[in-house]
Coordinates of C-alpha atoms and ligand atoms in Angstrom, one line a residue:
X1 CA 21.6 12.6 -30.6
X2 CA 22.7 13.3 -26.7
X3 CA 20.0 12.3 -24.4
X4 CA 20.4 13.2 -20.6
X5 CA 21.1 9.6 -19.0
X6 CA 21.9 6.5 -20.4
X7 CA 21.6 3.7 -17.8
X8 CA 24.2 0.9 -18.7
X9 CA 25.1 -2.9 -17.7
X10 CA 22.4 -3.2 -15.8
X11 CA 20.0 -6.4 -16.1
X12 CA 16.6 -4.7 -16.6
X13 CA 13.5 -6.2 -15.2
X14 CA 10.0 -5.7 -16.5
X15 CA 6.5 -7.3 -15.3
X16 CA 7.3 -9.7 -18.4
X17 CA 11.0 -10.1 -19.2
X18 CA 14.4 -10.1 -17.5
X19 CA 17.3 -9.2 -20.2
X20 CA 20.4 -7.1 -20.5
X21 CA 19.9 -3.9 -22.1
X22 CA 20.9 -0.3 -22.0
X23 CA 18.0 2.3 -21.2
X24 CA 18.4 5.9 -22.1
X25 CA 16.2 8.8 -21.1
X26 CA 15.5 12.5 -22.2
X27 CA 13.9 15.0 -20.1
X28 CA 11.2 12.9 -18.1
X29 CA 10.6 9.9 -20.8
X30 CA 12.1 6.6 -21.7
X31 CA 13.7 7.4 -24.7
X32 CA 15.1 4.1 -25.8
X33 CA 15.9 0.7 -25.3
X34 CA 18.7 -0.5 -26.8
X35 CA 21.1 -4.3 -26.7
X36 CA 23.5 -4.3 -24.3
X37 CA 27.2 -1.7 -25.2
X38 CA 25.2 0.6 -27.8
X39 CA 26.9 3.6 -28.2
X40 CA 24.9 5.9 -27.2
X41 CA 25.3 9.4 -26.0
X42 CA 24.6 11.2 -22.7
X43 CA 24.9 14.0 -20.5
X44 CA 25.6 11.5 -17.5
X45 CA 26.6 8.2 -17.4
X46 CA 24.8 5.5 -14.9
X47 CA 26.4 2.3 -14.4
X48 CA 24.2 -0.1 -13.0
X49 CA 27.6 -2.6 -12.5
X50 CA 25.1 -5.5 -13.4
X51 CA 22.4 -4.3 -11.2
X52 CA 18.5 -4.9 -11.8
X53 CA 17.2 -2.2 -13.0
X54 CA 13.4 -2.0 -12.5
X55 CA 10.4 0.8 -13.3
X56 CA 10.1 2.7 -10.5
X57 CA 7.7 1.0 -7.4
X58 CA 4.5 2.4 -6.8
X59 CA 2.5 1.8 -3.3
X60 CA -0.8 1.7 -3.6
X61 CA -1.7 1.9 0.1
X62 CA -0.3 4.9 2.3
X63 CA -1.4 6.9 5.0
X64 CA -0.2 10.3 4.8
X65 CA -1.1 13.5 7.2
X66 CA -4.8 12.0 8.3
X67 CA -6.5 13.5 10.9
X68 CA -7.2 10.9 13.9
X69 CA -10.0 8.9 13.3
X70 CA -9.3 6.3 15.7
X71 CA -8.8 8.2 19.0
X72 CA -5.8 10.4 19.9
X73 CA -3.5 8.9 17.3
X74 CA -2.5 10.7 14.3
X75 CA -0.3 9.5 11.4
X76 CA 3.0 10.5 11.9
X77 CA 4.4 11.0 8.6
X78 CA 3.2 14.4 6.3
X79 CA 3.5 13.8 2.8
X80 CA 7.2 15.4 2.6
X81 CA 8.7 13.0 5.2
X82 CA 6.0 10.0 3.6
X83 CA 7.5 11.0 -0.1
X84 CA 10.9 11.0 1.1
X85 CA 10.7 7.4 2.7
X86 CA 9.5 6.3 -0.2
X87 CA 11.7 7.5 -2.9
X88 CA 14.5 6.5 -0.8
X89 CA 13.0 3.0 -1.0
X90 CA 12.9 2.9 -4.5
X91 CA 9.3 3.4 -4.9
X92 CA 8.5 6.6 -7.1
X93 CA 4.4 6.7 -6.9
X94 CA 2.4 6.3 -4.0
X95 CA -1.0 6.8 -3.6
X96 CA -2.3 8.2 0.0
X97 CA -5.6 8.6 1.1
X98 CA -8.4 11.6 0.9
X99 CA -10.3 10.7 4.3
X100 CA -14.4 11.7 4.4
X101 CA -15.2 11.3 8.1
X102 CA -18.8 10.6 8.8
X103 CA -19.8 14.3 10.0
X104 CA -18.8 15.1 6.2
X105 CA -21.9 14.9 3.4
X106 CA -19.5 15.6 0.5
X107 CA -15.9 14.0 -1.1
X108 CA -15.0 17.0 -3.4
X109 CA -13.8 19.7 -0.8
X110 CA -12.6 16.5 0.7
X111 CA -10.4 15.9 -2.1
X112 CA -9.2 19.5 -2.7
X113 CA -8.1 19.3 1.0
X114 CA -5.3 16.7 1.0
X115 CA -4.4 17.5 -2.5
X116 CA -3.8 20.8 -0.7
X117 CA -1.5 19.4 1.9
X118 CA 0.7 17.2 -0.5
X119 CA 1.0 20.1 -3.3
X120 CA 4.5 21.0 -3.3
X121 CA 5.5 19.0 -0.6
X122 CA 6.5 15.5 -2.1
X123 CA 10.0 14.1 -3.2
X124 CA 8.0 11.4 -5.1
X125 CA 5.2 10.9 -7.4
X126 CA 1.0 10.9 -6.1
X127 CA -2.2 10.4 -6.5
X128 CA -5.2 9.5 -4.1
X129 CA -7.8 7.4 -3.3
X130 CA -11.1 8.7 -2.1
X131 CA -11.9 6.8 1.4
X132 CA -16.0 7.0 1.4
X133 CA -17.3 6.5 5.1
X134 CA -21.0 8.3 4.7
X135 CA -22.1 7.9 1.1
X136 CA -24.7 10.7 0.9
X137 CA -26.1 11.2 -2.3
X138 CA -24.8 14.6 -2.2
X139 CA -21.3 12.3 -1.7
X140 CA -22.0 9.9 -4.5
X141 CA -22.9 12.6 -6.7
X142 CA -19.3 14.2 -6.3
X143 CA -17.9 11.0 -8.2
X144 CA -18.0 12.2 -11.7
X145 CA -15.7 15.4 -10.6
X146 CA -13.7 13.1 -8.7
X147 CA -12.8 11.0 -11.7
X148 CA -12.6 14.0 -14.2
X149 CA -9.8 15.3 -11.3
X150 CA -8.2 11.9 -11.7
X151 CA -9.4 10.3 -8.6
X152 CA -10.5 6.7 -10.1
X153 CA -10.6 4.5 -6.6
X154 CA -12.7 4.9 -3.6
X155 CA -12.0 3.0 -0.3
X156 CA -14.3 1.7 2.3
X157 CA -14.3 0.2 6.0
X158 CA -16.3 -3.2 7.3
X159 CA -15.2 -2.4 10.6
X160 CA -14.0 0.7 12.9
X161 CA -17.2 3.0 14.6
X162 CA -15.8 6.0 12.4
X163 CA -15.0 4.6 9.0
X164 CA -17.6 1.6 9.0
X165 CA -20.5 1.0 6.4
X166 CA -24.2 -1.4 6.3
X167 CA -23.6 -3.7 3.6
X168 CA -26.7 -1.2 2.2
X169 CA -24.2 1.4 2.2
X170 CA -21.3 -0.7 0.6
X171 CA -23.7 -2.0 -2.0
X172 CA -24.7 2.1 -2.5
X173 CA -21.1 3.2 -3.0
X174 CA -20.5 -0.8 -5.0
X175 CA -23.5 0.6 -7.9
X176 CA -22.4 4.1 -8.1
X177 CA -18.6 2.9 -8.3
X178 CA -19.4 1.0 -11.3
X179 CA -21.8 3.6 -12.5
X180 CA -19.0 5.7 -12.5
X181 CA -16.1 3.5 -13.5
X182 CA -14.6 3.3 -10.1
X183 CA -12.4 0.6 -8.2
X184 CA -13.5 0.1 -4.9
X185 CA -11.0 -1.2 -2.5
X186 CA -12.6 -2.6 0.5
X187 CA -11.1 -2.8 3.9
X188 CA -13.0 -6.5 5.4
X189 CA -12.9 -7.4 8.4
X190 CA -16.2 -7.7 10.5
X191 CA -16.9 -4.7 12.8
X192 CA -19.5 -5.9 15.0
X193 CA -17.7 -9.2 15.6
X194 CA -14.5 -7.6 16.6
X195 CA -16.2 -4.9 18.8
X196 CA -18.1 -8.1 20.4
X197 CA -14.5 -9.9 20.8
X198 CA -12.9 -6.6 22.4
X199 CA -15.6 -6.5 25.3
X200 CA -14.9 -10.3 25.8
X201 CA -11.3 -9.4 26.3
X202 CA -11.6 -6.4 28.8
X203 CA -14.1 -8.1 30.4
X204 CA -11.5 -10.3 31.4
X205 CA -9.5 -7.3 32.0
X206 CA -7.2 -8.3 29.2
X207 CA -5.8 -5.3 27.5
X208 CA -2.0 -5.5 26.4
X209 CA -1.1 -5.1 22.9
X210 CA -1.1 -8.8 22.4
X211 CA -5.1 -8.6 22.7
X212 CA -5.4 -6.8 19.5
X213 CA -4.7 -10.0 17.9
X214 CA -7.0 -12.2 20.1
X215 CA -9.7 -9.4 18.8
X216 CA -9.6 -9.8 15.6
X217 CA -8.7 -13.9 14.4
X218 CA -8.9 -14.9 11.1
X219 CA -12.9 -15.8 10.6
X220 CA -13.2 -11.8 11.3
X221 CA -11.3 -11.6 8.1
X222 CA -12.6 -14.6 6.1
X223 CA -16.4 -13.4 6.7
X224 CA -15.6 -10.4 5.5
X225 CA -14.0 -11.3 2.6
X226 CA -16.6 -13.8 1.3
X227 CA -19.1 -11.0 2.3
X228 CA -17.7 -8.2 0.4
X229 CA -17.3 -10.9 -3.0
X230 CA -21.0 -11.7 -2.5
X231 CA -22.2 -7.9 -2.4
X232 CA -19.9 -7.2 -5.3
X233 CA -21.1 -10.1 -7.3
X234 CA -24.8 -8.5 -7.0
X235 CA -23.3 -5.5 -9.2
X236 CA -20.6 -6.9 -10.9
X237 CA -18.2 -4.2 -9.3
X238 CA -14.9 -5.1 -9.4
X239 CA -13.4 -4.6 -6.0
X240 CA -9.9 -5.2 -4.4
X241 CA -9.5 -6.4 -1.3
X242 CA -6.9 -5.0 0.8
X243 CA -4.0 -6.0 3.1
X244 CA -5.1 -9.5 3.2
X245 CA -3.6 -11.7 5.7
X246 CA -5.4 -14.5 6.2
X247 CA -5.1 -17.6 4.3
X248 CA -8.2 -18.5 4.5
X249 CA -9.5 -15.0 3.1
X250 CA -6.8 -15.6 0.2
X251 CA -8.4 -19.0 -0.4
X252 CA -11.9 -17.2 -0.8
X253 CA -10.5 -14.9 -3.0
X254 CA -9.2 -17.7 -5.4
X255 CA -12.3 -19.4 -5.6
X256 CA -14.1 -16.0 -7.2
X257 CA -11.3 -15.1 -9.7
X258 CA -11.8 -19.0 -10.7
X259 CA -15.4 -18.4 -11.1
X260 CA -14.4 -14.9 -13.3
X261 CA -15.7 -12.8 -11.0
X262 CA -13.4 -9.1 -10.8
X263 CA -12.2 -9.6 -7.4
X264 CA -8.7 -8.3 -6.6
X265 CA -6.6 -8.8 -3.9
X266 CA -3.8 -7.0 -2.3
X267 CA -1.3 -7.7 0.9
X268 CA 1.8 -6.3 2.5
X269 CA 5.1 -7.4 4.0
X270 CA 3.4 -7.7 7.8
X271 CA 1.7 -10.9 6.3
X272 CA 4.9 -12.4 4.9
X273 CA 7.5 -11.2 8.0
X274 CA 5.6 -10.5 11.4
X275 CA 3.5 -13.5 13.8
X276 CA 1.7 -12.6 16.5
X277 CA 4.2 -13.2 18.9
X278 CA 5.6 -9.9 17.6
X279 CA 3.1 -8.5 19.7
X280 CA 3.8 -10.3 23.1
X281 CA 7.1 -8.7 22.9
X282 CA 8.1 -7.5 26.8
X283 CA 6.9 -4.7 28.8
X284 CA 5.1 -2.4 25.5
X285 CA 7.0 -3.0 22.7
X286 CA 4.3 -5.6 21.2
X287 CA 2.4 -2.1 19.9
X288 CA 5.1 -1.4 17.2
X289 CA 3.4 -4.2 15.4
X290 CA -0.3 -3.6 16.1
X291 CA -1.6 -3.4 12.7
X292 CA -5.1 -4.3 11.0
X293 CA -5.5 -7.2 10.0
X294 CA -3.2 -8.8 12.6
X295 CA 0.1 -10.3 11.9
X296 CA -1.1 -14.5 11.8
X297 CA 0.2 -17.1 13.6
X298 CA 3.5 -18.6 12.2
X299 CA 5.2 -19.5 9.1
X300 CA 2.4 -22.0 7.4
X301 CA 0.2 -18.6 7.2
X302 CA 3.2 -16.7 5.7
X303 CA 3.8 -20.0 3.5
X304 CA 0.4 -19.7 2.4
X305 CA 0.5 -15.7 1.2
X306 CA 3.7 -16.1 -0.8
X307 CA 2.0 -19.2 -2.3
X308 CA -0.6 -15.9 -3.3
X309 CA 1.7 -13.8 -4.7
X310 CA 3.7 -16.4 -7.2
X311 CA 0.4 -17.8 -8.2
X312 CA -1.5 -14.5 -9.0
X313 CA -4.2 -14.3 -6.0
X314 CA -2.5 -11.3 -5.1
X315 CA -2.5 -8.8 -7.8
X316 CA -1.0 -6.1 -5.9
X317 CA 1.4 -5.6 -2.8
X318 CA 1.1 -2.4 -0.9
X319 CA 2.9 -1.4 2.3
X320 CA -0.4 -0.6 3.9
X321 CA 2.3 2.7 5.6
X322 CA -0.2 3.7 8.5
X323 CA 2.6 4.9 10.9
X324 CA 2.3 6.6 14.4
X325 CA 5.3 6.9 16.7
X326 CA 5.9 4.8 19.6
X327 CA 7.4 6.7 22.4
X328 CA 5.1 10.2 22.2
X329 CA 2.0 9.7 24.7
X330 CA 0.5 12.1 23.1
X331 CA -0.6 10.7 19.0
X332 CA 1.6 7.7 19.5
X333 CA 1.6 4.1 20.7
X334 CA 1.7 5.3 23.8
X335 CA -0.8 7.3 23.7
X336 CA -2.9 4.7 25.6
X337 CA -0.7 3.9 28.4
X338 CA -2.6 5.3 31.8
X339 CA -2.2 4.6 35.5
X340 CA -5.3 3.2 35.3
X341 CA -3.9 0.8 32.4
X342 CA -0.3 0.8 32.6
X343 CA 0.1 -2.0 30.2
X344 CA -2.6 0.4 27.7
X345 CA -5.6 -0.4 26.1
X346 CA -5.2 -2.7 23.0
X347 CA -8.4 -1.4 21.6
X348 CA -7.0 1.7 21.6
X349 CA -3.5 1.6 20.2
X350 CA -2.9 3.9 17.3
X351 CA -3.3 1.2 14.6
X352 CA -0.8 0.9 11.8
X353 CA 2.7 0.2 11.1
X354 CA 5.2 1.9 8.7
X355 CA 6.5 0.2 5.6
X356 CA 6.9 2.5 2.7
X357 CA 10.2 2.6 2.8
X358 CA 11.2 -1.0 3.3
X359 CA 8.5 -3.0 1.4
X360 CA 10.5 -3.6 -2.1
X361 CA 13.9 -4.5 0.0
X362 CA 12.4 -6.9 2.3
X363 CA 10.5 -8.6 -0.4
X364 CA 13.0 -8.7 -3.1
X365 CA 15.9 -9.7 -0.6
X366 CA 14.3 -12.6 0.0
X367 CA 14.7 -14.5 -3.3
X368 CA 10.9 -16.0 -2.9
X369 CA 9.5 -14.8 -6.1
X370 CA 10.6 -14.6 -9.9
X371 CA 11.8 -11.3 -10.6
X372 CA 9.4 -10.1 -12.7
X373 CA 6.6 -11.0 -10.6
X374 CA 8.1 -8.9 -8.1
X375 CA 8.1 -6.3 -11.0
X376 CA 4.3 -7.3 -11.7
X377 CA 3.0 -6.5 -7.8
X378 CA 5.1 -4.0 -7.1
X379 CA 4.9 -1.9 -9.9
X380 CA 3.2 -2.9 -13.0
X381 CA -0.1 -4.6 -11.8
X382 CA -0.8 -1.5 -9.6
X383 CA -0.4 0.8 -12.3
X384 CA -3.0 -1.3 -14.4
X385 CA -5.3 -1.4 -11.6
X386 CA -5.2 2.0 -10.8
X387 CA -5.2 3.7 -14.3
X388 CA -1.2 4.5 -14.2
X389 CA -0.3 2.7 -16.8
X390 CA 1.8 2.6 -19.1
X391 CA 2.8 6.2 -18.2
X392 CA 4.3 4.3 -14.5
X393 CA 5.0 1.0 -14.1
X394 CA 6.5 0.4 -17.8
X395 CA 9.6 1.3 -19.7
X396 CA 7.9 2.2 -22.6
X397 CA 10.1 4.6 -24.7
X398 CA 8.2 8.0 -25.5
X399 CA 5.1 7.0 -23.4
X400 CA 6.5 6.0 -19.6
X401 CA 8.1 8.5 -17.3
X402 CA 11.8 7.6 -16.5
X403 CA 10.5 6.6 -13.0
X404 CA 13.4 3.6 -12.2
X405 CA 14.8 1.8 -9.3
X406 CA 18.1 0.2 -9.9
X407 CA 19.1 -2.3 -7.4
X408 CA 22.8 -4.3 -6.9
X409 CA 23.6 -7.5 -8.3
X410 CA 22.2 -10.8 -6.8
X411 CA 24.6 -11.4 -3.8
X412 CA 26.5 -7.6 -4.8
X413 CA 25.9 -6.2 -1.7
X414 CA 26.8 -7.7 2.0
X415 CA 23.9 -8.6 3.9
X416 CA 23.2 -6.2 6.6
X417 CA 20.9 -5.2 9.7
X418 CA 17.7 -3.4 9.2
X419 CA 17.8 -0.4 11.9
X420 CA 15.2 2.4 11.9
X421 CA 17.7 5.3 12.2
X422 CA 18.9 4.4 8.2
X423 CA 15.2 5.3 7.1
X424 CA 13.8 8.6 6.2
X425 CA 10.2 8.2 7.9
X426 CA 9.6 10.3 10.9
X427 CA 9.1 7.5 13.3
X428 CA 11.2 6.1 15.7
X429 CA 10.9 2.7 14.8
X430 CA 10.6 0.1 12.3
X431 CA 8.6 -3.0 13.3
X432 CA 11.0 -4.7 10.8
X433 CA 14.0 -3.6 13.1
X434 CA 16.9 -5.9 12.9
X435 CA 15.9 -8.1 10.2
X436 CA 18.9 -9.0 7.9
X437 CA 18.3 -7.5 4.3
X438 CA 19.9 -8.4 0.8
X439 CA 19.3 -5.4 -1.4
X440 CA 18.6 -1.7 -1.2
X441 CA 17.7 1.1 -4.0
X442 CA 21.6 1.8 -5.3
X443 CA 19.5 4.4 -6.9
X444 CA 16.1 5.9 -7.4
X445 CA 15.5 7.8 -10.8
X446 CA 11.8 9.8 -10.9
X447 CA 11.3 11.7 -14.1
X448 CA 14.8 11.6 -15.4
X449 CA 16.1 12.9 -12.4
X450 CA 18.6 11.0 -9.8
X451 CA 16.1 11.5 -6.3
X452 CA 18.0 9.1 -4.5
X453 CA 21.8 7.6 -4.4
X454 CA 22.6 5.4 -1.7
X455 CA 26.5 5.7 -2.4
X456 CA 26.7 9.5 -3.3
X457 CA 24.6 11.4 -0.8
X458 CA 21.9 8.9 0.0
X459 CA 18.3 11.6 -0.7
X460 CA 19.4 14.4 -3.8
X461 CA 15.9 14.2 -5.0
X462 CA 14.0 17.6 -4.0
X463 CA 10.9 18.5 -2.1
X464 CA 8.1 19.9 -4.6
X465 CA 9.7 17.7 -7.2
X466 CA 6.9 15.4 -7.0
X467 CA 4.0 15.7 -9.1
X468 CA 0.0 14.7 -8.6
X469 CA -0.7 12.2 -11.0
X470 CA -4.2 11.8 -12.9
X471 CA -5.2 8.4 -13.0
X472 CA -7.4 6.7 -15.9
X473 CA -10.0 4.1 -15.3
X474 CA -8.3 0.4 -14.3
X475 CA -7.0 -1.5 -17.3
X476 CA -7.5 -4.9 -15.0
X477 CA -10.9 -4.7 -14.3
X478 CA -13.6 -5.5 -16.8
X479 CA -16.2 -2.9 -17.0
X480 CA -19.7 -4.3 -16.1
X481 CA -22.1 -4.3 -19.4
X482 CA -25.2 -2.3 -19.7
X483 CA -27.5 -0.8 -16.7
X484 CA -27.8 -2.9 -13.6
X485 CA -30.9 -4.0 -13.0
X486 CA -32.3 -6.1 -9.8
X487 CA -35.0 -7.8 -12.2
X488 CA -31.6 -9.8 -13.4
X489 CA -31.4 -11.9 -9.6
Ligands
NAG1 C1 -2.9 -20.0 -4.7 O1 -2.6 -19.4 -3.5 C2 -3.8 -19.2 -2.6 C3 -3.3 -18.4 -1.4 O2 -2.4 -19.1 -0.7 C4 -4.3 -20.6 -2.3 O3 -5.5 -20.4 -1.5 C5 -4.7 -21.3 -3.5 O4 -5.1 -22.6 -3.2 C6 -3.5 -21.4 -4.5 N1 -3.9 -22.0 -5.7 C7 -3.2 -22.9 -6.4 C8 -3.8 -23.4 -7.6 O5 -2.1 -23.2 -6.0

């Protein structure tokens, strides 16, 4: 037997075990696992030189050519230059978002649009969420499609005028999701309060970046949060929370997975690396970090998130890749700078941050959690929440693609300076810029093909070569028994 690649010496790392095996592949499967110096034949050799080798990431949370829903800004990256970040990252899968603005009564031709925009364009692996933000019936009744098309998550907004729902809407979209068998991902942070807090600002005439933070403090969040586990508790829909940055939020969230209620959670690097003094950087440069939720105070906060990922209050950690380019007055950051406002209008400030590309690095680099926990949020646990698995986020010979990520040894490669111009984005900055990282993808491996090799030609992966992925129903969430009935409260 010759199979296509064998990957050798590398220490692999799974959701559940770290050992020293050998990993060959044929065509776009696993094909084997086998101890450590098994001959075994291939077509081409990879030598992982006692490198981690790792199932591909996947990134639950990116922003991919959306139309502007906040004002002028648009997202900068289409789903070729999103893809291409991403594989060159090490993450295989992402899954971007199918936007319903409110003018819009149904999802399906919603749907067929993005897919539309993505087909043939991606170097990596994706799939899509639905993002609900006028749940007609006519909408709701477009589920069922959805899911037999592979669409198995919906996302929607407590806050932002175009995007935001009543709780009588989120509890609409909550029944039908688990009518249907959906996740529902919800984005909480309290609209009305923040919209109250921005008027307080400008009242004071207070409108540089550093605002955006004043706007929206942590109880914005924590409300939020405890509201949307309430409302999902009245129909036993299991919901995930995402980009959570507050510990406070986290804390409710731990109290309803200990009661056994199916509340996920999710956060991103921003909550672990970026303060809010990130955004009080001189003249404009504070907007490169303007995000939602904001980046929290200091290091107890971040203390308090990592504390959320090694103890499993995070299931999932996403980039939450939103990105809009600084320096274009036009859909960028600056976009909001005026002569009547020369330091802009926080309010306003395209909001979101790019991250696709550096969110396994940064973390891993850091040495803060166990290696296959790392595996587990980055990969594994969003495949089961999502309905990927075990076709991603395994190593499963004969069932999971060959999607890998092989990294150097601990300590095997010297640290260096993050700069934006070694990414593959299309934005002119990283708000991680000049932050000293430990590890990068050596290479990335999608189907059995090399996509990315840092040392020989950096991105050989294709355009096209990625592929829309189906997803199944989540394997994390319990399904809710029997009809719901309000006779039952
Ligand atoms: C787990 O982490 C969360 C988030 O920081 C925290 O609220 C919770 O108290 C922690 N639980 C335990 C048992 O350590």
């Amino acid at each position: 037997m010759e199979y296509d690649i064998v990957v050798v010496n590398g220490v692999v790392v799974t959701a559940s075990d770290v050992a020293e095996y050998d990993i060959a592949i044929q065509g776009e499967k696993i094909a084997l696992l086998a101890p450590k110096g098994t001959p075994l034949r291939a077509k081409k050799t990879i030598d992982a030189k006692g490198g981690y080798v790792m199932p591909g990431g996947i990134d639950a949370h990116v922003h991919l050519q959306e139309p502007p829903l906040f004002g002028k800004g648009s997202t900068a990256d289409t789903f070729e230059s999103g893809t291409r970040s991403a594989v060159a990252g090490g993450t295989t899968t992402i899954v971007a978002f199918a936007p319903q603005d409110k003018s819009k009564e149904t999802l399906m031709p919603l749907f067929e649009e993005t897919y539309a925009k993505a087909k043939d364009n991606c170097y990596g692996d994706y799939s899509f969420h639905m993002l609900v933000s006028n749940p007609t019936q006519q909408a709701i009744s477009d589920l069922p499609a959805l899911k037999e098309a592979g669409v198995t998550s919906v996302k929607i907004y407590m806050t932002y005028a175009a995007l935001q729902l009543r709780d009588d809407q989120v509890l609409d979209v909550l029944l039908a999701s688990r009518q249907n068998g959906i996740t529902t991902m919800v984005h909480a942070e309290n609209g009305d309060v923040l919209n109250w807090m921005t008027k307080q600002l400008e009242k004071r005439n207070l409108h540089a970046p550093k605002y955006h933070s004043n706007s929206r403090p942590q109880p914005l969040e924590t409300e939020a949060t405890y509201r949307a586990i309430s409302l999902s508790s009245l129909v036993a829909e299991p919901i995930l929370i995402v980009h959570v940055s507050s510990p406070t939020a986290a804390q409710h969230i731990r109290d309803a997975q200990t009661k056994g209620l199916p509340i996920y959670a999710e956060t991103c690097p921003q909550y672990l690396f970026l303060t809010k003094a990130d955004l009080d950087k001189p003249s404009f440069e504070g907007a490169k970090c303007v995000c939602a939720p904001p980046p929290r105070e200091g290091s107890e906060d971040h203390d308090a998130i990592w504390k959320g990922l090694n103890n499993g209050t995070f299931t999932i950690l996403s980039s939450d890749h939103c990105p809009f380019r600084y320096d274009d007055a036009v859909t960028g950051k600056k976009s909001v700078i005026s002569p009547e406002y020369p330091v802009g209008r926080f309010q306003y400030i395209p909001n979101g941050i790019a991250g696709v590309e550096t969110r396994l690095s940064l973390v891993l680099g850091e040495d803060r959690l166990p290696l296959q926990k790392f595996v587990e949020v980055t990969s594994t646990n969003v495949a089961k929440l999502y309905g990927l698995y075990p076709r991603k986020g395994a190593l499963i010979p004969g069932v999971s693609d060959a999607d890998l990520v092989i990294w150097y040894p601990k300590g095997g490669l010297a640290p260096f300076e993050l700069k934006n111009e070694m990414l593959h984005h299309d934005v002119d900055y990283t708000p991680f810029e000049g932050r000293t990282l430990r590890q990068w993808p050596r290479y990335t491996i999608l189907r059995g093909q090399v996509v990315w090799d840092r040392e020989n030609g950096g991105l050989v992966g294709k355009k096209g070569y990625g592929q829309f992925v189906k997803r199944g129903e989540s394997l994390l969430a319990l399904k809710a028994q029997g009809e719901w009935n309000p006779e039952d409260f």
